[in-house]
Coordinates of C-alpha atoms and ligand atoms in Angstrom, one line a residue:
X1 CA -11.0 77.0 30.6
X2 CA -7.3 77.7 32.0
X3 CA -4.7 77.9 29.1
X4 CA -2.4 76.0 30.9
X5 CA -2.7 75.1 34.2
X6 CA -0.2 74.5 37.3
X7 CA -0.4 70.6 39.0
X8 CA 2.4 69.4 41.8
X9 CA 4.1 67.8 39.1
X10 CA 4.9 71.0 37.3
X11 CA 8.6 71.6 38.0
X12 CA 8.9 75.5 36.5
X13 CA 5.8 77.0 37.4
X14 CA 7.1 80.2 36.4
X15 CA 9.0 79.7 33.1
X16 CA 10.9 82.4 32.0
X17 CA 13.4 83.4 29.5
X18 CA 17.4 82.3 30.8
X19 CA 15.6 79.5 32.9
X20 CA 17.7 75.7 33.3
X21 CA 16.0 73.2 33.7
X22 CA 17.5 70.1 35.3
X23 CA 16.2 66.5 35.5
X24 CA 14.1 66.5 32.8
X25 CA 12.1 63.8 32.0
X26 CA 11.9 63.1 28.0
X27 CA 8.9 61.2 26.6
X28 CA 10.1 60.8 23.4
X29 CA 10.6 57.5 24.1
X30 CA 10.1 54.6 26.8
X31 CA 13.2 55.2 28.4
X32 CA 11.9 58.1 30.0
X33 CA 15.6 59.7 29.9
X34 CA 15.0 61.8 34.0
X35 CA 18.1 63.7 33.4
X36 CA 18.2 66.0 30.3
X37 CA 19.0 69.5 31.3
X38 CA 17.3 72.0 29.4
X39 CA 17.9 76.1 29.0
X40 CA 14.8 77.9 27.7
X41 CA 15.7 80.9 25.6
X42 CA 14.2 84.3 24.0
X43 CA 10.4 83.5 22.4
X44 CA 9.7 79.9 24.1
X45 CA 12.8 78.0 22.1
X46 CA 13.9 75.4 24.4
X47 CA 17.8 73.7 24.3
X48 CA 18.8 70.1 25.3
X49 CA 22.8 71.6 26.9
X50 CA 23.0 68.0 28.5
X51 CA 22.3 64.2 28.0
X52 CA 19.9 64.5 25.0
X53 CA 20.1 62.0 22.0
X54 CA 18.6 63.5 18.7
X55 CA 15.1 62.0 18.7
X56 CA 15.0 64.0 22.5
X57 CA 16.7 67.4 21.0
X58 CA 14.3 66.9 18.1
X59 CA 11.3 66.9 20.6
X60 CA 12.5 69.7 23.0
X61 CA 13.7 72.0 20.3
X62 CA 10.8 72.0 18.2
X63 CA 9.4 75.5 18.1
X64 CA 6.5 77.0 20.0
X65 CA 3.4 77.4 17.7
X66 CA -0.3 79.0 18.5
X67 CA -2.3 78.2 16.1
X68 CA -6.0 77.8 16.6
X69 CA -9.4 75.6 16.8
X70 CA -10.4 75.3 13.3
X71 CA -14.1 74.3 12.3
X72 CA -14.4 73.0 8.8
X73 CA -11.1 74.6 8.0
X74 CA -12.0 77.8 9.4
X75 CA -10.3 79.7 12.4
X76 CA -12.9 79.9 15.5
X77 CA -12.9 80.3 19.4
X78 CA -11.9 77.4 21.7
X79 CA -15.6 77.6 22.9
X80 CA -17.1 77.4 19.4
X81 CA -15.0 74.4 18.6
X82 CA -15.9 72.5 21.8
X83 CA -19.5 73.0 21.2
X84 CA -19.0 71.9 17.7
X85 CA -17.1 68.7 18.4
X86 CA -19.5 68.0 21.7
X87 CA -22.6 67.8 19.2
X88 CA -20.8 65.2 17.0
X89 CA -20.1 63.1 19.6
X90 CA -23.4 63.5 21.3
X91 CA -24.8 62.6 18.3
X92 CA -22.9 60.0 17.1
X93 CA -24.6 56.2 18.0
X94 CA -20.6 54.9 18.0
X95 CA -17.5 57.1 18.4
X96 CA -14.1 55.8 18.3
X97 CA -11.6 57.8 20.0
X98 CA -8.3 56.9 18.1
X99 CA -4.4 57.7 18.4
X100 CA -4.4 58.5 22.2
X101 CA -1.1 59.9 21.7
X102 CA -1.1 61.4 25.0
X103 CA 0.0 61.0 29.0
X104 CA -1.9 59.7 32.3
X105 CA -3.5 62.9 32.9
X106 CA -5.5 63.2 29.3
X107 CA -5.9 59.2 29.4
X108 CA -7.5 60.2 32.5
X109 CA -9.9 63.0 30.8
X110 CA -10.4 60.2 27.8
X111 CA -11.4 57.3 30.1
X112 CA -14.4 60.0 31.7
X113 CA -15.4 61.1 28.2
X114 CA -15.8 57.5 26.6
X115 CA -17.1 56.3 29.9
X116 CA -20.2 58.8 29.6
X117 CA -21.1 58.8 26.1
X118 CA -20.5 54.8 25.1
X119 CA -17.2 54.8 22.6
X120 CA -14.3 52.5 21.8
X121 CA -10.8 53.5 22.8
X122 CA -7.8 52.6 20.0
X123 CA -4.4 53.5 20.4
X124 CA -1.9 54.5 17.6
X125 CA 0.2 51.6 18.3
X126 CA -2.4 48.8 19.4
X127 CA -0.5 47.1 16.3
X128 CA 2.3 46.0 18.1
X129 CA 1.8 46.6 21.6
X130 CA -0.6 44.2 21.4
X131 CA 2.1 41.3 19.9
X132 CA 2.7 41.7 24.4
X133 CA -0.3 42.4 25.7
X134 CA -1.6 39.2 24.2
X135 CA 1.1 37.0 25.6
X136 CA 0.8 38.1 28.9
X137 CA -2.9 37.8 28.9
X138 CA -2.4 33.9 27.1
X139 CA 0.4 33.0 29.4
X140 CA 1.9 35.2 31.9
X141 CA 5.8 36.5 31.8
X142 CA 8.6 37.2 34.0
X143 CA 9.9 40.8 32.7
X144 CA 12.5 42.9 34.6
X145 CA 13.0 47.0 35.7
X146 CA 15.7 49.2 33.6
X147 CA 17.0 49.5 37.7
X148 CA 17.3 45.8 37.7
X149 CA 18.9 45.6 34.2
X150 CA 21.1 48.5 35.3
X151 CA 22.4 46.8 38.5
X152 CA 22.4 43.1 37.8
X153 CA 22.4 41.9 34.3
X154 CA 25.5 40.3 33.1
X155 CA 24.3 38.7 29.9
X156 CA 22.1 40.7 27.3
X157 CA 20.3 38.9 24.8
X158 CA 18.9 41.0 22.0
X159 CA 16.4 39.7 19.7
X160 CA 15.5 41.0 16.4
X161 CA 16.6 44.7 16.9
X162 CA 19.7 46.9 17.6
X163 CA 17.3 48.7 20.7
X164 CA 19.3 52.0 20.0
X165 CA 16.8 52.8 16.7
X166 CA 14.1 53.0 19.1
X167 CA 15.8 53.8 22.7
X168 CA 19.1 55.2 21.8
X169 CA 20.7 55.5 25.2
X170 CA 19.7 52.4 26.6
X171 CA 23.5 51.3 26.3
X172 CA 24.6 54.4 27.8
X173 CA 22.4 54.1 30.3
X174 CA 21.7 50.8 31.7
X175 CA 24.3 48.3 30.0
X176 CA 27.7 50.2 30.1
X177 CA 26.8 53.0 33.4
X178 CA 29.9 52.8 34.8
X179 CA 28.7 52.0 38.8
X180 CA 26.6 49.9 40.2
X181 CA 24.6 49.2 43.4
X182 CA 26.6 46.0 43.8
X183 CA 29.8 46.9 42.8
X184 CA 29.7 45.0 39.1
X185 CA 32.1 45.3 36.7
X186 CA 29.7 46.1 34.1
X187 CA 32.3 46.7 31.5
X188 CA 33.0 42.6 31.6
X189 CA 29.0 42.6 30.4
X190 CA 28.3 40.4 27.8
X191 CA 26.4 41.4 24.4
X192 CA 24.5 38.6 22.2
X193 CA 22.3 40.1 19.1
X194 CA 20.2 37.2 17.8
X195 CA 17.9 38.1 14.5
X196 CA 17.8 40.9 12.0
X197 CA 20.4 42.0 9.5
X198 CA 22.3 45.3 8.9
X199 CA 21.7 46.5 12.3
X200 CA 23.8 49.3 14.7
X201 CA 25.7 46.9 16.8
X202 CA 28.2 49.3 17.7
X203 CA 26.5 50.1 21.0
X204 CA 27.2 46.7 22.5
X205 CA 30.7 47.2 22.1
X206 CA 32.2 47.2 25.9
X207 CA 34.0 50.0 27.1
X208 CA 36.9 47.4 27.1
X209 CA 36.5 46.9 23.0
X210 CA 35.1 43.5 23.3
X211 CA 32.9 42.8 20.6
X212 CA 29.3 41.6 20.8
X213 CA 28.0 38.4 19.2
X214 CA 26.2 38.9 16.3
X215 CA 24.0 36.1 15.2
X216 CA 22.0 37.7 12.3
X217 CA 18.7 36.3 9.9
X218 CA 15.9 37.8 8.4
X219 CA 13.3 39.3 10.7
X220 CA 10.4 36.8 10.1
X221 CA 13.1 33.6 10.6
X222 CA 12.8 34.5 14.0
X223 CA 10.2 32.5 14.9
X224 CA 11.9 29.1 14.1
X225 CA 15.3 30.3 15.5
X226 CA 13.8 31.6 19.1
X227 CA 11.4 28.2 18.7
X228 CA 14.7 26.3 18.4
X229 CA 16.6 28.1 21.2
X230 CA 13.9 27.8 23.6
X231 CA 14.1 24.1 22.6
X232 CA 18.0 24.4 23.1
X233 CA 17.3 25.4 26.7
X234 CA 14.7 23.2 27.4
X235 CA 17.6 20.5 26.5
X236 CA 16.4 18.8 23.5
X237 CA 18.8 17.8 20.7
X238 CA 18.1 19.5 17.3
X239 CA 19.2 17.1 14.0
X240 CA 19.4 20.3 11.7
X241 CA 22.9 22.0 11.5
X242 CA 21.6 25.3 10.3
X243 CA 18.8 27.1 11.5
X244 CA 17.8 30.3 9.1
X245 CA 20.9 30.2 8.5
X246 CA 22.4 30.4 11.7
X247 CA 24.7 27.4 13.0
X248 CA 22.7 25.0 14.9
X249 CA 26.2 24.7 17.5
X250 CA 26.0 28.7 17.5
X251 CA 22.6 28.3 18.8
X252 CA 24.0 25.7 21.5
X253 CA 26.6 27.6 22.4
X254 CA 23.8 30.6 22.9
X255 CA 21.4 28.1 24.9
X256 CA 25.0 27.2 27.3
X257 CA 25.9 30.5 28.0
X258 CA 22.1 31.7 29.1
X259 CA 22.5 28.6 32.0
X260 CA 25.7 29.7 32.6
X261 CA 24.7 33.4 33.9
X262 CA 23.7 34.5 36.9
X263 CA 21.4 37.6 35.6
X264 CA 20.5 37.4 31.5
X265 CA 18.3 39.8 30.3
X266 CA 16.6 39.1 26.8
X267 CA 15.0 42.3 25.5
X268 CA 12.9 43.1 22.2
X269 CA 11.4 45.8 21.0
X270 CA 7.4 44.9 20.0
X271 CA 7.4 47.2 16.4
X272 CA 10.8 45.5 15.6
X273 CA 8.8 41.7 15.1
X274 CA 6.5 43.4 12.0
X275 CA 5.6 40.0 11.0
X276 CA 2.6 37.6 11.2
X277 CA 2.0 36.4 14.7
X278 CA 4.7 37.5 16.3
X279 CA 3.4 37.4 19.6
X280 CA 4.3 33.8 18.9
X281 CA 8.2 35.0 19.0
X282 CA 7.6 36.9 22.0
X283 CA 5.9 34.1 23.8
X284 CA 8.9 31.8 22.6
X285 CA 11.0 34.4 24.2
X286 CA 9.2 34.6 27.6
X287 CA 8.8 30.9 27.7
X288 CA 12.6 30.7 27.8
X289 CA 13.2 33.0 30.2
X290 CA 10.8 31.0 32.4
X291 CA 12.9 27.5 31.1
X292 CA 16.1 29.2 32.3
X293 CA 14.8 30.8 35.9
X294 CA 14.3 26.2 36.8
X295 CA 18.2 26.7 37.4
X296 CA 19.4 30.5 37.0
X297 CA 18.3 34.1 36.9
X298 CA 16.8 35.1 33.6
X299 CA 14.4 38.2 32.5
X300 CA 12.4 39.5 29.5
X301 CA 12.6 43.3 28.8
X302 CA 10.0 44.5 26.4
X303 CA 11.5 48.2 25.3
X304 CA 10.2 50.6 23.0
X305 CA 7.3 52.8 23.2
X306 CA 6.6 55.9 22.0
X307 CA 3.3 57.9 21.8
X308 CA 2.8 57.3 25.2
X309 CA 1.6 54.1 24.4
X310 CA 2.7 52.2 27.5
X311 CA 1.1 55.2 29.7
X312 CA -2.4 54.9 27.9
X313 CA -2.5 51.3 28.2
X314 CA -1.7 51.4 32.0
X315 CA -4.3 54.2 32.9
X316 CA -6.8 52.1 30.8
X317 CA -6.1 49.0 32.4
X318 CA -6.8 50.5 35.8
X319 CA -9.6 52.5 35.2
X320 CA -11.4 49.7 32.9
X321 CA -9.6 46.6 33.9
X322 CA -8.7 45.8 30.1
X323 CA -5.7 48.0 27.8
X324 CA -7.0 49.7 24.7
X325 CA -9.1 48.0 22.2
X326 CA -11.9 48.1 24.7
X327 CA -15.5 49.9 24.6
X328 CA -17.8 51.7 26.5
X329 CA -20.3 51.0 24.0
X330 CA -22.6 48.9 25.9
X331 CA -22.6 50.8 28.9
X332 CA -19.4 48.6 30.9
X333 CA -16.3 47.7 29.5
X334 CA -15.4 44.9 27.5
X335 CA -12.0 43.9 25.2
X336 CA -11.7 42.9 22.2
X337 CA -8.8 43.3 20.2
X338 CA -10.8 42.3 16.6
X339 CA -13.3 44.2 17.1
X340 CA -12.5 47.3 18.2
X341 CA -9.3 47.8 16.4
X342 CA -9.8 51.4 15.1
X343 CA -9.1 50.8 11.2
X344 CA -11.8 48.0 11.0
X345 CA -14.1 49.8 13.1
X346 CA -14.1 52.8 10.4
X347 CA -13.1 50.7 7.0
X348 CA -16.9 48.7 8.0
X349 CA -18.7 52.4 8.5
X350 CA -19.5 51.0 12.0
X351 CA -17.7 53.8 13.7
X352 CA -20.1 56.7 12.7
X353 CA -17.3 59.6 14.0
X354 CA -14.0 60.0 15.5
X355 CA -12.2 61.4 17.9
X356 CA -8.4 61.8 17.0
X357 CA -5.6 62.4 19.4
X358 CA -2.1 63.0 18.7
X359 CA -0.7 65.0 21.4
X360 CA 3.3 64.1 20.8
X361 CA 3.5 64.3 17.0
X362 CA 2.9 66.9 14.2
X363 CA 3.1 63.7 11.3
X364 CA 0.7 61.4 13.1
X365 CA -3.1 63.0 11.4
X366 CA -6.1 60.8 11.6
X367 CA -7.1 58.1 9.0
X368 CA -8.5 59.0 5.7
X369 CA -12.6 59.2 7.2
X370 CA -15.9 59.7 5.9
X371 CA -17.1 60.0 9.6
X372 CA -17.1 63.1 11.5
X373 CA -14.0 63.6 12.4
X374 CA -12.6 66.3 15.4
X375 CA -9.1 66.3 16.1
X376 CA -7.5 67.3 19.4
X377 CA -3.9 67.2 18.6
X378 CA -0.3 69.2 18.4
X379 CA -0.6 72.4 16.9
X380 CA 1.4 71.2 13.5
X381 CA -0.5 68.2 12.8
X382 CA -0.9 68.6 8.8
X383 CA -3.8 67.1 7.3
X384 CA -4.3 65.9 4.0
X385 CA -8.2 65.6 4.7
X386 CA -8.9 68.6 6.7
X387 CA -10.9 66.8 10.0
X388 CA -14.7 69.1 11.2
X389 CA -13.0 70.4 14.2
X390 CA -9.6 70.7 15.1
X391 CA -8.3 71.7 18.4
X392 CA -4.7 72.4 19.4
X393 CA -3.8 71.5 22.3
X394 CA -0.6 71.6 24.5
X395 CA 2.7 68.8 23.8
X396 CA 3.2 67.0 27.3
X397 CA 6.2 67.5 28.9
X398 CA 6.8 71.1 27.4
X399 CA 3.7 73.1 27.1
X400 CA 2.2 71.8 30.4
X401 CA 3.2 69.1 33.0
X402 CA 1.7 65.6 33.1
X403 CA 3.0 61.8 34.1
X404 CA 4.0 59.2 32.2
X405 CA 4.5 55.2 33.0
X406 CA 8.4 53.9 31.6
X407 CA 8.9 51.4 29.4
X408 CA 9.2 48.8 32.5
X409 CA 6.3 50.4 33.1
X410 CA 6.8 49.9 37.3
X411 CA 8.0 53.6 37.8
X412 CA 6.1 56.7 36.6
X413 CA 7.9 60.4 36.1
X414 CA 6.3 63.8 36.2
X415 CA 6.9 65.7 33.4
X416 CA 7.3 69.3 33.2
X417 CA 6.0 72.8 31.6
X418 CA 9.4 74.2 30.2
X419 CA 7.2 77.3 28.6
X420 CA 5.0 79.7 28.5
X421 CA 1.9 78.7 25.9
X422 CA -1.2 79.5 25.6
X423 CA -2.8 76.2 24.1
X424 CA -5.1 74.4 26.6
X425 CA -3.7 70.6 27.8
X426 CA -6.2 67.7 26.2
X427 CA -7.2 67.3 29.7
X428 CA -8.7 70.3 29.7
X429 CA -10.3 70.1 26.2
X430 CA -11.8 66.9 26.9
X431 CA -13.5 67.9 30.4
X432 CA -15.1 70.8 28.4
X433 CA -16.3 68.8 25.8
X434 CA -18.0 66.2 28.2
X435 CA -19.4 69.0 30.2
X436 CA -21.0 70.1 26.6
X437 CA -21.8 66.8 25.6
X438 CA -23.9 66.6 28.7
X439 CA -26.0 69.8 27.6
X440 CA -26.2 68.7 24.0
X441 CA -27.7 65.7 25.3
X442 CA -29.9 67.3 27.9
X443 CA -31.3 69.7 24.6
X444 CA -31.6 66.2 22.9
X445 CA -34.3 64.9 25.7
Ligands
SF4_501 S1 16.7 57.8 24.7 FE1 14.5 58.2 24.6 S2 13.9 59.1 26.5 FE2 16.2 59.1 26.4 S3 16.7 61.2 25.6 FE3 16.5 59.8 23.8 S4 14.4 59.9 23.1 FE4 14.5 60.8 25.2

């Protein structure tokens, strides 16, 4: 098994100590930021010198570490560990691989794996991602690229979120860039934040100094307010003169100024709506965006993502046909987002072990378990209950070089190897546990 291997998307094939590193793709978040410039110093450390915000220096600077495969706590070779966590799978009558916090290249590995030996996929995320997924699967939606946004918009509509707590440059980036393809003024943009209390509105200040709107509730009124401005576009008169709290003629004036724009854009951010049936509010907000395009230009813009969760659910959907919460189980694929949600699965005892990945993040360990449990994840991950095997394996984008899908997810970017380390990619990991799992099963016969 190579330690870390070269692919065409590897941009420093030979990182060495002094190195820059330009056009760097960070997947710290779904903006997929392509143009961090990173210097690589003495011992592996790694230095954002341009265009980083601090969740991406956090990411990049975080130090090299080697630790290595445990098996019930105890330090073993890779090959020991492989064979260990081969023999619980192989044995196991359901697996759940959980977290997937990974890229398209281990979703890849992951998708083979559960393919051959029957298990349910679950991401990290499926909580809110899925507030999306279901809307487009009910009803279909007409969503927009960050290019598009970038170039055309000239009315943002924000809905229940300040978008920088989750993609902090996205102002810098695509509301306020200072050029355009079509020779916009962008800096006569307008700003409109609808829902949510307390939040960093700063960011939608114009170059200029002109103020966004601020139209604020509590998170879970949002489903009667966007209910009543979808209304409001649809042209329907509403009696009530407040609505959570908000003016009703606010709301009007809101509905008259989406007509009145060539390009609005009406984002959201999926984790933001952490209430009951929120895909409800996000279908509210794509149903309004579909009301408005009868007579303008209008387009959603789901943002967010993190854990690689928009990447995972893409190289699912094409490999299987359905985004995570599927299963293997029956020998072809099938969706379910009840039943194979990952917490259920192993609160009933019906998942009988588990396969945890968390490739991005040191904090995101596995669920409390009494099922087998083998971990492939980043070399920090700290565990309160210490899994049967763990494996380390290489962070995407710095220990070895991979792909991810953006937020819009329409474009994908490579990511790169920025250092030297000797931890194997989950790629890797996984295609030597399914080549064991295949001998363990062979034994078994
Ligand atoms: S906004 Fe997101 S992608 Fe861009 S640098 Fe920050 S964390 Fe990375």
């Amino acid at each position: 098994m190579q330690s870390s291997g070269k692919n065409q998307n590897d941009l420093s094939s030979t990182p060495s100590n002094g190195k820059v590193h330009e056009h760097v793709a960070c997947p710290a978040c779904g903006l997929l930021c392509d143009d961090l410039v990173i210097r690589q110093g003495a011992s592996g450390t790694l230095e954002v010198t341009k265009n980083g915000c601090a969740k991406g220096i956090r990411f990049f600077e975080q130090p090299l570490l080697e630790s290595s495969p445990r098996v019930a706590g105890k330090p073993v070779s890779l090959e020991t560990a492989v064979a260990k966590a081969a023999a619980i799978l192989a044995n196991s009558n359901q697996p759940l691989f959980a977290g997937l916090s990974t890229e398209v290249q281990g979703m890849r590995a992951v998708m083979r794996l559960a393919d051959s030996i029957g298990a349910t996929l679950d991401h990290m995320n499926s909580y809110s991602s899925l507030r999306n997924t279901l809307v487009v699967q009910n009803a279909g939606w007409m969503v927009t690229t960050l290019t598009e946004v970038r170039n055309r918009v000239d009315l943002l509509l924000v809905i229940g979120t300040d978008i920088v707590s989750y993609n902090s440059r996205f102002f810098e980036r695509q509301i306020w860039n200072p050029e355009t393809m079509f020779g916009q003024d962008t800096s006569s943009r307008e700003v409109v934040y609808l829902g949510g209390r307390g939040l960093d509105t700063s960011h939608g200040i114009s170059p200029g100094g002109t103020k966004p709107t601020v139209l604020e509730c509590d998170i879970e009124k949002l489903p009667e307010v966007t209910a009543a401005l979808h209304a409001l576009v649809a042209g329907k008169k509403l009696s009530a003169e407040t609505i959570a709290g908000i003016p009703t003629d606010e709301l009007v004036k809101l509905a008259a100024r989406l007509h009145e724009a060539k390009y609005s854009v009406i984002a959201w951010v999926s984790s933001a709506l952490d209430f009951p049936h929120a895909e409800l509010t996000v279908q509210n907000i794509t149903e309004t965006v579909i009301k408005l395009n009868e007579k303008t230009r209008s387009s959603g813009l789901p943002l967010g993502g993190s854990e690689g969760d928009y990447s995972v659910n893409q190289t699912s959907t094409w490999i299987s046909g359905y985004p995570v919460r599927n299963s293997f189980k029956r020998g072809y694929p099938e969706y379910d987002p009840y039943h194979f949600d990952a917490a259920r699965l192993l609160e009933s005892g019906e998942a009988d072990s588990l396969l945890w990945i968390n490739s991005f993040s040191p904090g995101k360990a596995p669920p409390e378990t009494k099922a087998p449990a083998v971990v492939l994840g980043h070399p920090a991950t700290g565990f309160e209950q210490e899994p049967d095997v763990f494996i380390p394996v290489g962070i995407p984008g710095i220990d070895h070089a991979g792909t991810m899908f953006r937020i819009d997810s329409s474009v994908t970017l490579p990511l790169a190897r920025l250092r030297q380390s000797t931890l194997p990619t989950l790629a890797e990991v996984i295609t030597a546990i399914e080549a064991a799992t295949e001998l363990d099963s062979t034994h078994a016969d």
